[in-house]
Tab-separated table of C-alpha atoms in Angstrom:
chain	number	residue	atom	x	y	z
A	1	UNK	CA	23.128	-20.023	6.159
A	2	UNK	CA	20.615	-20.005	9.002
A	3	UNK	CA	21.011	-17.888	12.119
A	4	UNK	CA	20.028	-18.660	15.700
A	5	UNK	CA	16.331	-18.951	16.467
A	6	UNK	CA	14.876	-16.430	18.894
A	7	UNK	CA	12.779	-17.345	21.903
A	8	UNK	CA	11.284	-13.883	22.442
A	9	UNK	CA	8.672	-12.130	20.290
A	10	UNK	CA	9.827	-10.113	17.275
A	11	UNK	CA	8.098	-6.780	16.575
A	12	UNK	CA	8.090	-5.532	12.974
A	13	UNK	CA	6.484	-2.335	11.678
A	14	UNK	CA	5.520	-1.886	8.018
A	15	UNK	CA	3.991	1.177	6.326
A	16	UNK	CA	0.901	1.725	4.244
A	17	UNK	CA	1.330	3.283	0.808
A	18	UNK	CA	-0.270	5.696	-1.569
A	19	UNK	CA	0.031	5.545	-5.335
A	20	UNK	CA	1.260	8.969	-6.387
A	21	UNK	CA	0.724	7.802	-9.981
A	22	UNK	CA	-1.176	4.711	-11.150
A	23	UNK	CA	-1.427	3.872	-14.850
A	24	UNK	CA	-3.353	0.675	-15.580
A	25	UNK	CA	-2.681	-1.223	-18.783
A	26	UNK	CA	-4.143	-4.310	-20.375
A	27	UNK	CA	-5.172	-7.485	-18.562
A	28	UNK	CA	-2.278	-9.971	-18.559
A	29	UNK	CA	-2.367	-13.718	-19.026
A	30	UNK	CA	-1.839	-14.249	-15.271
A	31	UNK	CA	-5.035	-12.383	-14.404
A	32	UNK	CA	-3.260	-9.203	-13.280
A	33	UNK	CA	-3.147	-5.890	-15.158
A	34	UNK	CA	0.071	-4.330	-16.403
A	35	UNK	CA	0.861	-1.307	-14.244
A	36	UNK	CA	3.096	1.722	-14.302
A	37	UNK	CA	2.908	3.164	-10.819
A	38	UNK	CA	4.795	5.214	-8.266
A	39	UNK	CA	4.406	4.075	-4.666
A	40	UNK	CA	5.209	6.225	-1.663
A	41	UNK	CA	5.311	4.667	1.811
A	42	UNK	CA	3.621	6.929	4.373
A	43	UNK	CA	3.616	7.211	8.174
A	44	UNK	CA	0.598	5.005	8.825
A	45	UNK	CA	1.711	1.615	10.082
A	46	UNK	CA	0.879	-2.017	10.668
A	47	UNK	CA	2.577	-3.580	13.715
A	48	UNK	CA	3.163	-7.336	13.704
A	49	UNK	CA	4.447	-9.275	16.739
A	50	UNK	CA	5.639	-12.812	15.929
A	51	UNK	CA	5.920	-15.232	18.885
A	52	UNK	CA	7.165	-18.833	18.973
A	53	UNK	CA	4.306	-21.347	18.731
A	54	UNK	CA	3.674	-24.981	17.841
A	55	UNK	CA	1.135	-24.122	15.140
A	56	UNK	CA	0.172	-21.105	13.026
A	57	UNK	CA	-2.296	-18.660	14.571
A	58	UNK	CA	-3.363	-15.065	14.164
A	59	UNK	CA	-4.888	-12.277	16.233
A	60	UNK	CA	-5.916	-8.897	14.801
A	61	UNK	CA	-6.777	-5.637	16.557
A	62	UNK	CA	-6.403	-2.028	15.561
A	63	UNK	CA	-7.138	1.660	15.481
A	64	UNK	CA	-9.237	0.976	12.369
A	65	UNK	CA	-12.233	-1.323	11.850
A	66	UNK	CA	-10.813	-4.855	11.615
A	67	UNK	CA	-14.126	-6.735	11.406
A	68	UNK	CA	-13.504	-7.626	7.736
A	69	UNK	CA	-10.016	-9.062	8.266
A	70	UNK	CA	-9.892	-12.864	7.750
A	71	UNK	CA	-8.214	-14.945	10.459
A	72	UNK	CA	-7.679	-18.050	8.306
A	73	UNK	CA	-5.521	-18.825	5.266
A	74	UNK	CA	-7.151	-15.989	3.317
A	75	UNK	CA	-5.042	-13.695	5.518
A	76	UNK	CA	-1.925	-12.658	3.626
A	77	UNK	CA	0.243	-12.454	6.759
A	78	UNK	CA	-0.579	-16.032	7.749
A	79	UNK	CA	0.134	-17.182	4.181
A	80	UNK	CA	3.451	-15.301	4.299
A	81	UNK	CA	4.525	-17.105	7.487
A	82	UNK	CA	3.582	-20.527	6.095
A	83	UNK	CA	5.288	-19.810	2.758
A	84	UNK	CA	8.533	-18.774	4.474
A	85	UNK	CA	8.457	-21.906	6.658
A	86	UNK	CA	7.830	-24.156	3.642
A	87	UNK	CA	10.569	-22.535	1.546
A	88	UNK	CA	13.220	-22.661	4.287
A	89	UNK	CA	12.371	-26.039	5.849
A	90	UNK	CA	11.411	-24.521	9.205
A	91	UNK	CA	9.212	-26.863	11.255
A	92	UNK	CA	8.300	-24.312	13.935
A	93	UNK	CA	5.005	-22.468	13.994
A	94	UNK	CA	4.286	-18.849	14.884
A	95	UNK	CA	1.607	-16.756	16.549
A	96	UNK	CA	1.105	-13.437	14.754
A	97	UNK	CA	-0.410	-10.540	16.684
A	98	UNK	CA	-1.305	-7.810	14.180
A	99	UNK	CA	-2.223	-4.283	15.211
A	100	UNK	CA	-3.601	-2.419	12.213
A	101	UNK	CA	-3.227	1.299	11.654
A	102	UNK	CA	-3.858	1.245	7.883
A	103	UNK	CA	-7.517	1.272	6.754
A	104	UNK	CA	-8.852	-2.175	5.774
A	105	UNK	CA	-9.719	-2.417	2.041
A	106	UNK	CA	-8.860	1.274	1.768
A	107	UNK	CA	-6.466	1.183	-1.198
A	108	UNK	CA	-3.401	1.707	1.010
A	109	UNK	CA	-1.904	-1.795	0.987
A	110	UNK	CA	-2.520	-2.690	4.645
A	111	UNK	CA	-2.791	-6.417	3.941
A	112	UNK	CA	0.395	-6.289	1.880
A	113	UNK	CA	2.161	-4.462	4.724
A	114	UNK	CA	1.033	-7.245	7.101
A	115	UNK	CA	2.502	-9.866	4.761
A	116	UNK	CA	5.813	-7.994	4.432
A	117	UNK	CA	6.005	-7.539	8.206
A	118	UNK	CA	5.227	-11.232	8.777
A	119	UNK	CA	8.038	-12.251	6.383
A	120	UNK	CA	10.569	-10.037	8.162
A	121	UNK	CA	9.355	-11.023	11.645
A	122	UNK	CA	9.344	-14.765	10.977
A	123	UNK	CA	12.730	-14.568	9.239
A	124	UNK	CA	14.148	-12.929	12.388
A	125	UNK	CA	12.290	-15.295	14.746
A	126	UNK	CA	13.389	-18.469	12.971
A	127	UNK	CA	16.820	-17.267	11.827
A	128	UNK	CA	16.214	-18.546	8.283
A	129	UNK	CA	19.068	-16.550	6.693
A	130	UNK	CA	17.057	-16.329	3.459
A	131	UNK	CA	18.377	-12.801	2.811
A	132	UNK	CA	16.709	-9.738	1.308
A	133	UNK	CA	16.585	-11.169	-2.237
A	134	UNK	CA	14.895	-14.337	-0.965
A	135	UNK	CA	12.352	-12.289	0.994
A	136	UNK	CA	11.644	-10.165	-2.096
A	137	UNK	CA	10.978	-13.264	-4.223
A	138	UNK	CA	8.536	-14.633	-1.645
A	139	UNK	CA	6.884	-11.208	-1.340
A	140	UNK	CA	6.273	-11.095	-5.103
A	141	UNK	CA	4.608	-14.522	-4.948
A	142	UNK	CA	2.249	-13.325	-2.200
A	143	UNK	CA	0.949	-10.235	-3.995
A	144	UNK	CA	1.869	-7.344	-6.250
A	145	UNK	CA	2.135	-4.722	-3.438
A	146	UNK	CA	4.030	-6.882	-0.923
A	147	UNK	CA	7.553	-6.238	-2.330
A	148	UNK	CA	7.050	-2.484	-1.982
A	149	UNK	CA	5.917	-2.825	1.641
A	150	UNK	CA	9.220	-4.638	2.276
A	151	UNK	CA	11.304	-1.842	0.746
A	152	UNK	CA	9.318	1.328	1.474
A	153	UNK	CA	10.520	4.772	0.447
A	154	UNK	CA	9.400	5.855	-3.024
A	155	UNK	CA	9.584	3.467	-5.955
A	156	UNK	CA	8.404	2.926	-9.518
A	157	UNK	CA	6.471	-0.318	-9.922
A	158	UNK	CA	6.109	-2.035	-13.293
A	159	UNK	CA	4.912	-5.468	-14.427
A	160	UNK	CA	1.991	-6.057	-12.084
A	161	UNK	CA	3.532	-3.487	-9.717
A	162	UNK	CA	6.015	-5.937	-8.191
A	163	UNK	CA	9.073	-5.049	-10.325
A	164	UNK	CA	10.512	-2.177	-8.308
A	165	UNK	CA	12.984	0.567	-9.153
A	166	UNK	CA	13.773	3.009	-6.322
A	167	UNK	CA	12.802	6.584	-7.211
A	168	UNK	CA	14.798	9.476	-5.822
A	169	UNK	CA	12.448	11.620	-3.734
A	170	UNK	CA	14.006	14.586	-1.970
A	171	UNK	CA	12.633	15.939	1.269
A	172	UNK	CA	9.234	15.244	2.725
A	173	UNK	CA	5.763	15.181	1.210
A	174	UNK	CA	2.779	15.948	3.454
A	175	UNK	CA	-0.540	14.229	2.816
A	176	UNK	CA	-3.988	14.360	4.366
A	177	UNK	CA	-5.899	11.108	4.071
A	178	UNK	CA	-9.675	10.938	4.258
A	179	UNK	CA	-10.779	7.456	5.238
A	180	UNK	CA	-13.725	6.290	3.193
A	181	UNK	CA	-15.761	4.051	5.485
A	182	UNK	CA	-16.890	0.877	3.707
A	183	UNK	CA	-13.938	-0.694	1.873
A	184	UNK	CA	-13.753	-1.343	-1.861
A	185	UNK	CA	-12.624	-4.610	-3.434
A	186	UNK	CA	-9.444	-4.140	-5.481
A	187	UNK	CA	-10.312	-6.902	-8.026
A	188	UNK	CA	-13.781	-5.374	-8.434
A	189	UNK	CA	-12.319	-1.921	-9.174
A	190	UNK	CA	-10.096	-3.393	-11.904
A	191	UNK	CA	-13.100	-5.246	-13.388
A	192	UNK	CA	-15.098	-2.030	-13.335
A	193	UNK	CA	-12.298	-0.142	-15.101
A	194	UNK	CA	-12.195	-2.867	-17.783
A	195	UNK	CA	-15.969	-2.440	-18.156
A	196	UNK	CA	-15.674	1.343	-18.532
A	197	UNK	CA	-13.010	0.920	-21.198
A	198	UNK	CA	-15.048	-1.718	-23.048
A	199	UNK	CA	-17.989	0.692	-23.190
A	200	UNK	CA	-16.247	3.629	-24.759
A	201	UNK	CA	-13.950	5.065	-22.078
A	202	UNK	CA	-11.221	3.103	-23.792
A	203	UNK	CA	-7.527	3.560	-24.263
A	204	UNK	CA	-6.132	2.723	-27.655
A	205	UNK	CA	-4.282	-0.587	-27.718
A	206	UNK	CA	-0.963	1.176	-28.254
A	207	UNK	CA	-1.595	3.408	-25.209
A	208	UNK	CA	-2.142	0.285	-23.110
A	209	UNK	CA	1.116	-1.155	-24.420
A	210	UNK	CA	3.187	2.040	-23.987
A	211	UNK	CA	2.634	2.146	-20.253
A	212	UNK	CA	5.218	4.130	-18.310
A	213	UNK	CA	5.464	6.678	-15.533
A	214	UNK	CA	5.748	10.188	-17.029
A	215	UNK	CA	9.147	11.859	-16.650
A	216	UNK	CA	7.399	14.890	-15.091
A	217	UNK	CA	6.307	12.749	-12.100
A	218	UNK	CA	9.851	11.514	-11.476
A	219	UNK	CA	11.292	15.026	-11.874
A	220	UNK	CA	8.792	16.449	-9.363
A	221	UNK	CA	9.700	13.760	-6.808
A	222	UNK	CA	13.402	14.395	-7.390
A	223	UNK	CA	12.949	18.134	-6.871
A	224	UNK	CA	11.015	17.521	-3.632
A	225	UNK	CA	8.394	20.025	-4.752
A	226	UNK	CA	4.776	19.271	-3.842
A	227	UNK	CA	3.738	22.133	-6.134
A	228	UNK	CA	5.416	20.393	-9.088
A	229	UNK	CA	4.039	16.968	-8.183
A	230	UNK	CA	0.398	18.021	-7.731
A	231	UNK	CA	-0.508	18.654	-11.399
A	232	UNK	CA	1.039	15.383	-12.656
A	233	UNK	CA	-0.536	12.963	-10.142
A	234	UNK	CA	-3.014	10.514	-11.696
A	235	UNK	CA	-4.908	7.308	-10.916
A	236	UNK	CA	-6.626	5.270	-13.635
A	237	UNK	CA	-8.704	3.435	-11.005
A	238	UNK	CA	-10.268	6.675	-9.763
A	239	UNK	CA	-13.078	6.551	-12.343
A	240	UNK	CA	-14.067	3.067	-11.166
A	241	UNK	CA	-13.978	4.059	-7.479
A	242	UNK	CA	-16.070	7.195	-8.086
A	243	UNK	CA	-18.604	5.145	-10.050
A	244	UNK	CA	-19.038	2.864	-7.036
A	245	UNK	CA	-19.008	5.630	-4.448
A	246	UNK	CA	-20.362	8.993	-5.595
A	247	UNK	CA	-19.327	10.567	-2.251
A	248	UNK	CA	-15.651	10.235	-3.222
A	249	UNK	CA	-16.053	12.966	-5.849
A	250	UNK	CA	-17.511	15.268	-3.200
A	251	UNK	CA	-14.607	14.564	-0.805
A	252	UNK	CA	-12.059	15.305	-3.565
A	253	UNK	CA	-13.753	18.625	-4.359
A	254	UNK	CA	-13.968	19.597	-0.672
A	255	UNK	CA	-10.282	18.867	-0.002
A	256	UNK	CA	-9.107	21.052	-2.867
A	257	UNK	CA	-11.572	23.814	-1.943
A	258	UNK	CA	-10.172	23.735	1.617
A	259	UNK	CA	-6.579	24.230	0.458
A	260	UNK	CA	-5.040	20.978	-0.800
A	261	UNK	CA	-2.787	21.289	-3.856
A	262	UNK	CA	-4.621	18.291	-5.335
A	263	UNK	CA	-6.498	15.171	-4.320
A	264	UNK	CA	-6.411	11.608	-5.637
A	265	UNK	CA	-8.018	8.285	-4.824
A	266	UNK	CA	-5.404	6.080	-3.137
A	267	UNK	CA	-4.937	2.842	-5.102
A	268	UNK	CA	-8.313	1.150	-5.561
A	269	UNK	CA	-9.957	3.451	-2.983
A	270	UNK	CA	-11.992	4.529	-1.152
A	271	UNK	CA	-9.294	6.398	0.823
A	272	UNK	CA	-8.520	9.782	-0.726
A	273	UNK	CA	-5.064	11.362	-0.443
A	274	UNK	CA	-4.566	15.132	-0.556
A	275	UNK	CA	-1.131	16.574	-1.261
A	276	UNK	CA	-0.383	19.710	0.747
A	277	UNK	CA	2.253	22.432	0.585
A	278	UNK	CA	3.836	21.484	3.916
A	279	UNK	CA	3.158	20.289	7.481
A	280	UNK	CA	1.260	23.424	8.543
A	281	UNK	CA	-0.987	23.382	5.478
A	282	UNK	CA	-1.659	19.672	6.015
A	283	UNK	CA	-2.505	20.185	9.696
A	284	UNK	CA	-4.926	22.985	8.827
A	285	UNK	CA	-6.603	20.901	6.107
A	286	UNK	CA	-6.927	17.896	8.438
A	287	UNK	CA	-8.586	20.092	11.084
A	288	UNK	CA	-10.986	21.669	8.582
A	289	UNK	CA	-11.957	18.299	7.107
A	290	UNK	CA	-12.533	16.896	10.609
A	291	UNK	CA	-14.694	19.916	11.462
A	292	UNK	CA	-16.810	19.075	8.395
A	293	UNK	CA	-17.338	15.544	9.722
A	294	UNK	CA	-14.660	13.702	7.720
A	295	UNK	CA	-12.308	11.084	9.189
A	296	UNK	CA	-9.009	12.780	8.247
A	297	UNK	CA	-5.368	12.029	9.110
A	298	UNK	CA	-2.117	13.913	8.435
A	299	UNK	CA	0.718	11.616	7.314
A	300	UNK	CA	4.043	12.143	5.555
A	301	UNK	CA	6.316	10.209	3.234
A	302	UNK	CA	8.547	8.673	2.236
A	303	UNK	CA	9.207	6.372	5.209
A	304	UNK	CA	11.182	3.086	5.370
A	305	UNK	CA	9.689	-0.331	4.620
A	306	UNK	CA	9.143	-3.301	6.962
A	307	UNK	CA	11.746	-3.321	9.729
A	308	UNK	CA	12.339	-4.841	13.152
A	309	UNK	CA	11.482	-2.494	16.028
A	310	UNK	CA	13.642	-2.958	19.137
């Protein structure tokens, strides 16, 4: 059942994410790796304005460097709009104006957030009536992180990360992010991890098969305790990111020395995420990291997924 089309622009905001836990399994037949991960949506956002148009067009600006963002069909948001139109029989076009607040190629799912926001914005603009299940199915076809950007909060991701189970996370978790400058390619980080494992840093085949999020991670989230969560956070891609960028190891050491409970590479990097004991501790760490010349931000999670902003 379709709803009325809108003639005004629709504004949708979608969050970036960090992987509180990221276990990487074997390479699958579809070219993706099996994952057992915990996503948390954090208060760093992408804003997408969708306006009626005859064709499909895209404009990108932002608080972060957007010079590497494609403006053609390689852009996930543009692909999302075209996919939704094709699936629902909409003949209208759309102009997408994207304002980025999530680092580009920083391991925080900014492109996926754009795609999720574009789906929600175009659905509202065109009145497709596809529903949340329909949007989720399209999101999964666009990329493994797109369904989570739709839903937000805290969730366990399995399969290639797109099969989501909400995770109960009490209270608020405070993070300091250190932005890593030059972005890292996610596919390249997975290839590098495969290379490390092939040359001795290998997991036994059964360990790759028995991939699941440890109970201790879920219990720590449920308790709302940053102190409990810190020692059980883990990212299998960290070794690959550090191999590519030796400075990441230095940043991780500095953050912990300056008072973070722990530090982790976010997703495929190079952004690093430091878990802190609360808002005051996070603010102090951000200030100290900035004083040392780092590009640091204080964010918190969990926050909601892609939603229309009035």
